[in-house]
């Protein structure tokens, strides 16, 4: 099962987001129509139900309500074909109409238009296939509320598997929810290396929400330093941030090794003294037995050189 929008409204032709979702700002009492396509991507004939339902943006997550749960926005939405029969690989257009009441209060609302195939399975487990188009609808008099966001300091780190990661905090400072996407470019690396552009996927951000964006760069990327430029956009709104980063390994410090050099030296010296003492005693006894008085000097070996590290 697949769904997509056929086009964007005339006033949002340069808004990339409007080609994926129904995104608009309407005055109370306004009605709009958008056309979506429902496609049967399977190899069997399918029955498809099309209907609106509730959704929300919670922090950095787009959330959908269970089954056919309604909200205020979904009550304004109707579809011209709510039941379809599609052959394998067949597509059909469906008109979606949103009629905002005259007494609607100002604010942004969220919903989704679902295309759903019948479920199968027993009473305990029921499998339902569905795909949907998100709706971001701002309502209020005058022009559209501004969208804006800030990008915090860029930082580099490495995952446990060695993958270089660039992170940055992004905060929604505007008056509309955001769907962020963009790219990362690395320049001025070791030996003047460059890398990118690297596609960056970012979360949906509610009003006032902050999220950490993490962009995987690769395992074979040198530590740096690098000059990183992160470009992000949501609809018409674009922001960039540049900074110097280094992808230093995030390994823990190795445990301190125990130095056994002193005990080895003392143990070896004691053994040498004992062997030489036994040899001297044996030699003295041999001279006495031979009737040749004399003395024997025992020279102990000088201790080996030890390197002492400054602490």
Tab-separated table of C-alpha atoms in Angstrom:
chain	number	residue	atom	x	y	z
A	1	UNK	CA	0.000	0.000	0.000
A	2	UNK	CA	1.293	3.443	-0.889
A	3	UNK	CA	0.037	7.035	-0.889
A	4	UNK	CA	1.376	10.323	-2.237
A	5	UNK	CA	0.259	13.842	-3.062
A	6	UNK	CA	-0.031	14.715	-6.743
A	7	UNK	CA	1.028	18.335	-6.439
A	8	UNK	CA	1.412	21.313	-4.124
A	9	UNK	CA	-0.953	24.317	-3.957
A	10	UNK	CA	-0.036	27.308	-6.089
A	11	UNK	CA	1.009	29.379	-3.064
A	12	UNK	CA	3.478	26.699	-1.906
A	13	UNK	CA	5.102	25.511	-5.127
A	14	UNK	CA	8.584	26.283	-3.744
A	15	UNK	CA	7.891	24.558	-0.405
A	16	UNK	CA	9.421	21.057	-0.600
A	17	UNK	CA	7.471	19.982	2.460
A	18	UNK	CA	4.139	20.708	0.723
A	19	UNK	CA	4.843	17.957	-1.823
A	20	UNK	CA	4.971	15.365	0.963
A	21	UNK	CA	2.299	16.577	3.383
A	22	UNK	CA	-0.787	18.772	3.423
A	23	UNK	CA	0.731	21.944	4.890
A	24	UNK	CA	-1.185	25.217	4.876
A	25	UNK	CA	-2.441	28.276	6.751
A	26	UNK	CA	-6.136	29.104	6.436
A	27	UNK	CA	-8.463	31.788	7.699
A	28	UNK	CA	-11.640	30.623	9.478
A	29	UNK	CA	-14.393	29.862	6.951
A	30	UNK	CA	-11.915	28.749	4.243
A	31	UNK	CA	-12.102	25.471	2.278
A	32	UNK	CA	-9.257	23.799	0.370
A	33	UNK	CA	-8.952	20.622	-1.712
A	34	UNK	CA	-5.859	18.478	-2.221
A	35	UNK	CA	-5.491	15.394	-4.407
A	36	UNK	CA	-3.728	12.272	-3.156
A	37	UNK	CA	-3.055	8.989	-4.947
A	38	UNK	CA	-3.655	5.590	-3.371
A	39	UNK	CA	-1.637	2.745	-4.893
A	40	UNK	CA	-1.957	-1.012	-4.503
A	41	UNK	CA	1.674	-2.142	-4.513
A	42	UNK	CA	0.829	-5.818	-3.958
A	43	UNK	CA	0.202	-8.582	-6.505
A	44	UNK	CA	-3.375	-9.262	-5.386
A	45	UNK	CA	-6.624	-7.284	-5.568
A	46	UNK	CA	-7.151	-5.088	-2.506
A	47	UNK	CA	-10.039	-3.356	-0.791
A	48	UNK	CA	-8.912	-0.017	0.609
A	49	UNK	CA	-10.659	2.263	3.091
A	50	UNK	CA	-9.702	5.966	3.110
A	51	UNK	CA	-10.468	8.113	6.165
A	52	UNK	CA	-9.112	11.012	8.308
A	53	UNK	CA	-7.921	10.554	11.896
A	54	UNK	CA	-6.130	12.368	14.705
A	55	UNK	CA	-2.408	13.016	15.064
A	56	UNK	CA	-0.143	15.185	17.207
A	57	UNK	CA	3.443	16.406	17.592
A	58	UNK	CA	4.931	15.528	20.974
A	59	UNK	CA	8.374	17.044	21.539
A	60	UNK	CA	10.435	15.561	18.714
A	61	UNK	CA	7.943	12.874	17.652
A	62	UNK	CA	5.047	12.802	15.214
A	63	UNK	CA	2.410	10.600	16.867
A	64	UNK	CA	-0.764	9.095	15.424
A	65	UNK	CA	-3.856	8.151	17.389
A	66	UNK	CA	-4.989	4.511	17.448
A	67	UNK	CA	-7.373	3.287	14.759
A	68	UNK	CA	-10.005	5.911	13.803
A	69	UNK	CA	-9.615	8.226	16.791
A	70	UNK	CA	-10.857	11.682	15.800
A	71	UNK	CA	-9.853	15.217	16.760
A	72	UNK	CA	-11.037	18.696	15.773
A	73	UNK	CA	-9.067	18.769	12.529
A	74	UNK	CA	-10.174	15.315	11.376
A	75	UNK	CA	-13.793	16.432	11.836
A	76	UNK	CA	-13.185	19.112	9.173
A	77	UNK	CA	-11.775	16.597	6.639
A	78	UNK	CA	-13.751	14.585	4.081
A	79	UNK	CA	-12.689	12.362	1.161
A	80	UNK	CA	-14.625	11.843	-2.066
A	81	UNK	CA	-13.835	8.087	-2.230
A	82	UNK	CA	-13.719	6.339	1.092
A	83	UNK	CA	-13.840	2.773	-0.307
A	84	UNK	CA	-11.640	1.620	-3.182
A	85	UNK	CA	-11.125	-1.687	-4.998
A	86	UNK	CA	-7.669	-1.751	-6.544
A	87	UNK	CA	-6.181	-4.297	-8.904
A	88	UNK	CA	-2.505	-5.288	-8.506
A	89	UNK	CA	-0.293	-2.234	-9.169
A	90	UNK	CA	-3.379	-0.038	-9.728
A	91	UNK	CA	-3.557	3.600	-8.554
A	92	UNK	CA	-6.558	5.856	-7.982
A	93	UNK	CA	-6.779	9.549	-7.048
A	94	UNK	CA	-8.742	10.673	-4.000
A	95	UNK	CA	-9.779	14.276	-3.359
A	96	UNK	CA	-9.282	15.472	0.228
A	97	UNK	CA	-11.382	18.456	1.325
A	98	UNK	CA	-10.681	20.517	4.461
A	99	UNK	CA	-13.424	22.976	5.464
A	100	UNK	CA	-12.488	25.246	8.377
A	101	UNK	CA	-15.539	26.503	10.321
A	102	UNK	CA	-16.203	30.218	10.652
A	103	UNK	CA	-15.836	30.019	14.440
A	104	UNK	CA	-12.542	28.051	14.444
A	105	UNK	CA	-10.023	29.360	16.958
A	106	UNK	CA	-6.476	30.292	15.996
A	107	UNK	CA	-3.723	27.698	16.311
A	108	UNK	CA	-1.983	24.802	14.565
A	109	UNK	CA	-3.660	21.416	14.296
A	110	UNK	CA	-2.455	17.984	13.147
A	111	UNK	CA	-4.105	15.028	11.496
A	112	UNK	CA	-3.619	12.295	8.909
A	113	UNK	CA	-5.532	10.838	5.966
A	114	UNK	CA	-5.173	7.048	6.041
A	115	UNK	CA	-5.486	4.434	3.290
A	116	UNK	CA	-6.095	1.108	5.026
A	117	UNK	CA	-6.399	-2.483	3.855
A	118	UNK	CA	-8.541	-4.976	5.836
A	119	UNK	CA	-6.871	-6.757	8.701
A	120	UNK	CA	-6.261	-10.458	8.989
A	121	UNK	CA	-5.409	-12.829	11.820
A	122	UNK	CA	-7.149	-14.137	14.934
A	123	UNK	CA	-8.781	-12.195	17.771
A	124	UNK	CA	-5.521	-11.779	19.721
A	125	UNK	CA	-3.364	-10.559	16.821
A	126	UNK	CA	-4.784	-8.507	13.961
A	127	UNK	CA	-2.558	-7.210	11.159
A	128	UNK	CA	-3.683	-4.039	9.414
A	129	UNK	CA	-1.825	-2.379	6.547
A	130	UNK	CA	-2.137	1.391	6.200
A	131	UNK	CA	-0.259	4.373	4.816
A	132	UNK	CA	-1.082	8.018	5.322
A	133	UNK	CA	-0.551	11.668	4.422
A	134	UNK	CA	0.176	14.033	7.316
A	135	UNK	CA	-1.779	17.277	7.748
A	136	UNK	CA	-0.214	20.389	9.331
A	137	UNK	CA	-2.918	23.069	9.354
A	138	UNK	CA	-2.487	26.535	10.847
A	139	UNK	CA	-5.694	28.494	11.399
A	140	UNK	CA	-6.039	32.191	12.127
A	141	UNK	CA	-6.629	35.636	10.637
A	142	UNK	CA	-3.931	37.397	8.656
A	143	UNK	CA	-0.766	35.845	7.299
A	144	UNK	CA	0.890	32.572	8.174
A	145	UNK	CA	2.742	32.435	11.526
A	146	UNK	CA	6.524	32.392	11.111
A	147	UNK	CA	8.616	29.205	11.201
A	148	UNK	CA	12.089	29.424	12.695
A	149	UNK	CA	14.738	27.386	14.513
A	150	UNK	CA	18.260	27.662	15.873
A	151	UNK	CA	21.197	25.264	15.534
A	152	UNK	CA	23.475	24.935	18.571
A	153	UNK	CA	27.206	24.166	18.739
A	154	UNK	CA	28.432	21.400	16.443
A	155	UNK	CA	30.285	18.560	18.169
A	156	UNK	CA	32.042	15.385	17.042
A	157	UNK	CA	32.274	12.000	18.742
A	158	UNK	CA	32.511	8.305	17.875
A	159	UNK	CA	30.106	5.450	18.449
A	160	UNK	CA	31.363	2.255	20.141
A	161	UNK	CA	31.774	0.637	16.692
A	162	UNK	CA	34.066	3.480	15.584
A	163	UNK	CA	31.548	5.399	13.455
A	164	UNK	CA	32.225	9.155	13.474
A	165	UNK	CA	29.140	11.137	14.553
A	166	UNK	CA	28.330	14.830	14.341
A	167	UNK	CA	25.772	16.119	16.853
A	168	UNK	CA	23.962	19.429	17.279
A	169	UNK	CA	21.018	20.656	19.314
A	170	UNK	CA	18.167	22.214	17.320
A	171	UNK	CA	15.406	24.289	18.923
A	172	UNK	CA	12.093	25.259	17.334
A	173	UNK	CA	11.798	29.006	18.018
A	174	UNK	CA	8.917	29.660	15.578
A	175	UNK	CA	5.159	29.269	15.698
A	176	UNK	CA	4.743	26.158	13.536
A	177	UNK	CA	5.867	22.541	13.905
A	178	UNK	CA	8.920	21.642	11.837
A	179	UNK	CA	10.000	18.675	9.706
A	180	UNK	CA	13.751	19.103	9.460
A	181	UNK	CA	16.075	17.713	6.801
A	182	UNK	CA	19.360	18.818	5.317
A	183	UNK	CA	23.000	18.044	4.676
A	184	UNK	CA	26.431	18.067	6.323
A	185	UNK	CA	29.698	19.110	4.653
A	186	UNK	CA	33.185	18.479	6.073
A	187	UNK	CA	36.176	20.495	4.798
A	188	UNK	CA	39.769	21.330	5.766
A	189	UNK	CA	40.382	17.856	7.199
A	190	UNK	CA	43.757	16.098	7.563
A	191	UNK	CA	45.730	16.346	4.306
A	192	UNK	CA	43.069	18.826	3.095
A	193	UNK	CA	40.433	16.094	2.867
A	194	UNK	CA	36.757	16.901	2.261
A	195	UNK	CA	33.673	14.732	2.790
A	196	UNK	CA	30.098	15.329	1.790
A	197	UNK	CA	27.509	16.450	1.291
A	198	UNK	CA	26.084	13.889	3.722
A	199	UNK	CA	22.294	13.566	3.962
A	200	UNK	CA	20.961	14.448	7.418
A	201	UNK	CA	17.633	13.158	8.704
A	202	UNK	CA	16.118	15.123	11.576
A	203	UNK	CA	13.014	14.730	13.732
A	204	UNK	CA	9.695	16.536	13.689
A	205	UNK	CA	9.842	19.346	16.258
A	206	UNK	CA	6.890	20.738	18.186
A	207	UNK	CA	6.638	24.411	19.099
A	208	UNK	CA	9.397	25.259	21.595
A	209	UNK	CA	10.894	21.748	21.493
A	210	UNK	CA	14.622	20.942	21.398
A	211	UNK	CA	16.175	17.787	19.940
A	212	UNK	CA	19.693	16.498	19.354
A	213	UNK	CA	20.438	15.723	15.723
A	214	UNK	CA	22.982	12.948	15.133
A	215	UNK	CA	24.546	12.559	11.691
A	216	UNK	CA	26.639	9.403	11.016
A	217	UNK	CA	29.750	10.323	9.001
A	218	UNK	CA	31.493	6.942	8.598
A	219	UNK	CA	33.981	4.582	10.245
A	220	UNK	CA	37.037	5.406	8.117
A	221	UNK	CA	36.901	9.167	8.717
A	222	UNK	CA	40.079	10.584	10.362
A	223	UNK	CA	39.654	12.268	13.736
A	224	UNK	CA	40.332	15.732	12.329
A	225	UNK	CA	40.088	18.549	13.030
A	226	UNK	CA	37.473	19.349	10.371
A	227	UNK	CA	35.460	22.430	9.456
A	228	UNK	CA	31.834	21.239	9.545
A	229	UNK	CA	28.855	23.042	7.996
A	230	UNK	CA	25.353	21.807	8.828
A	231	UNK	CA	22.501	23.046	6.590
A	232	UNK	CA	18.924	22.337	7.712
A	233	UNK	CA	15.545	23.312	6.315
A	234	UNK	CA	11.857	22.968	7.051
A	235	UNK	CA	9.665	24.188	4.237
A	236	UNK	CA	10.781	27.694	3.297
A	237	UNK	CA	12.909	28.137	6.413
A	238	UNK	CA	16.643	27.387	6.146
A	239	UNK	CA	19.419	27.759	8.715
A	240	UNK	CA	23.155	26.900	8.736
A	241	UNK	CA	25.845	26.461	11.379
A	242	UNK	CA	29.613	26.101	10.954
A	243	UNK	CA	32.239	25.011	13.462
A	244	UNK	CA	35.435	23.046	13.945
A	245	UNK	CA	34.932	19.470	15.120
A	246	UNK	CA	37.097	16.450	15.893
A	247	UNK	CA	35.913	12.847	15.943
A	248	UNK	CA	38.071	11.659	18.835
A	249	UNK	CA	37.593	8.021	19.875
A	250	UNK	CA	35.278	7.739	22.850
A	251	UNK	CA	37.211	4.924	24.546
A	252	UNK	CA	37.652	4.621	28.306
A	253	UNK	CA	41.086	5.160	29.851
A	254	UNK	CA	42.977	1.850	30.232
A	255	UNK	CA	43.355	0.452	33.716
A	256	UNK	CA	46.667	1.307	35.417
A	257	UNK	CA	49.209	-1.492	35.010
A	258	UNK	CA	50.905	-2.794	38.145
A	259	UNK	CA	54.718	-2.307	38.031
A	260	UNK	CA	56.431	-5.531	39.143
A	261	UNK	CA	59.991	-4.391	38.241
A	262	UNK	CA	61.069	-3.743	41.856
A	263	UNK	CA	59.944	-7.118	43.195
A	264	UNK	CA	61.597	-8.928	40.264
A	265	UNK	CA	64.902	-7.083	40.882
A	266	UNK	CA	64.902	-7.782	44.648
A	267	UNK	CA	63.949	-11.420	44.148
A	268	UNK	CA	66.779	-11.901	41.632
A	269	UNK	CA	69.318	-10.146	43.904
A	270	UNK	CA	68.390	-12.301	46.909
A	271	UNK	CA	68.763	-15.444	44.857
A	272	UNK	CA	72.192	-14.326	43.594
A	273	UNK	CA	73.436	-13.601	47.136
A	274	UNK	CA	72.264	-16.968	48.375
A	275	UNK	CA	74.000	-18.828	45.525
A	276	UNK	CA	77.285	-16.915	45.999
A	277	UNK	CA	77.236	-17.406	49.767
A	278	UNK	CA	76.821	-21.167	49.330
A	279	UNK	CA	79.663	-21.197	46.803
A	280	UNK	CA	81.964	-19.208	49.165
A	281	UNK	CA	81.289	-21.569	52.062
A	282	UNK	CA	82.058	-24.530	49.873
A	283	UNK	CA	85.361	-22.967	48.701
A	284	UNK	CA	86.492	-22.157	52.267
A	285	UNK	CA	85.854	-25.715	53.376
A	286	UNK	CA	87.820	-27.035	50.438
A	287	UNK	CA	90.871	-24.818	51.284
A	288	UNK	CA	90.795	-25.871	54.927
A	289	UNK	CA	90.703	-29.522	53.973
A	290	UNK	CA	93.688	-28.904	51.696
A	291	UNK	CA	95.685	-27.148	54.468
A	292	UNK	CA	95.932	-23.919	52.497
A	293	UNK	CA	94.649	-21.030	54.623
A	294	UNK	CA	93.475	-18.052	52.704
A	295	UNK	CA	90.606	-15.651	52.203
A	296	UNK	CA	87.991	-15.380	49.557
A	297	UNK	CA	86.321	-12.097	48.538
A	298	UNK	CA	82.828	-12.361	47.189
A	299	UNK	CA	81.918	-9.635	44.679
A	300	UNK	CA	78.193	-9.087	44.330
A	301	UNK	CA	77.010	-8.069	40.865
A	302	UNK	CA	76.028	-4.441	40.441
A	303	UNK	CA	72.243	-3.959	40.307
A	304	UNK	CA	70.832	-3.585	36.810
A	305	UNK	CA	69.933	-0.103	35.489
A	306	UNK	CA	66.358	0.948	36.286
A	307	UNK	CA	64.453	3.694	34.454
A	308	UNK	CA	62.479	5.840	36.833
A	309	UNK	CA	59.593	7.818	35.355
A	310	UNK	CA	58.777	11.267	36.713
A	311	UNK	CA	55.440	11.565	38.359
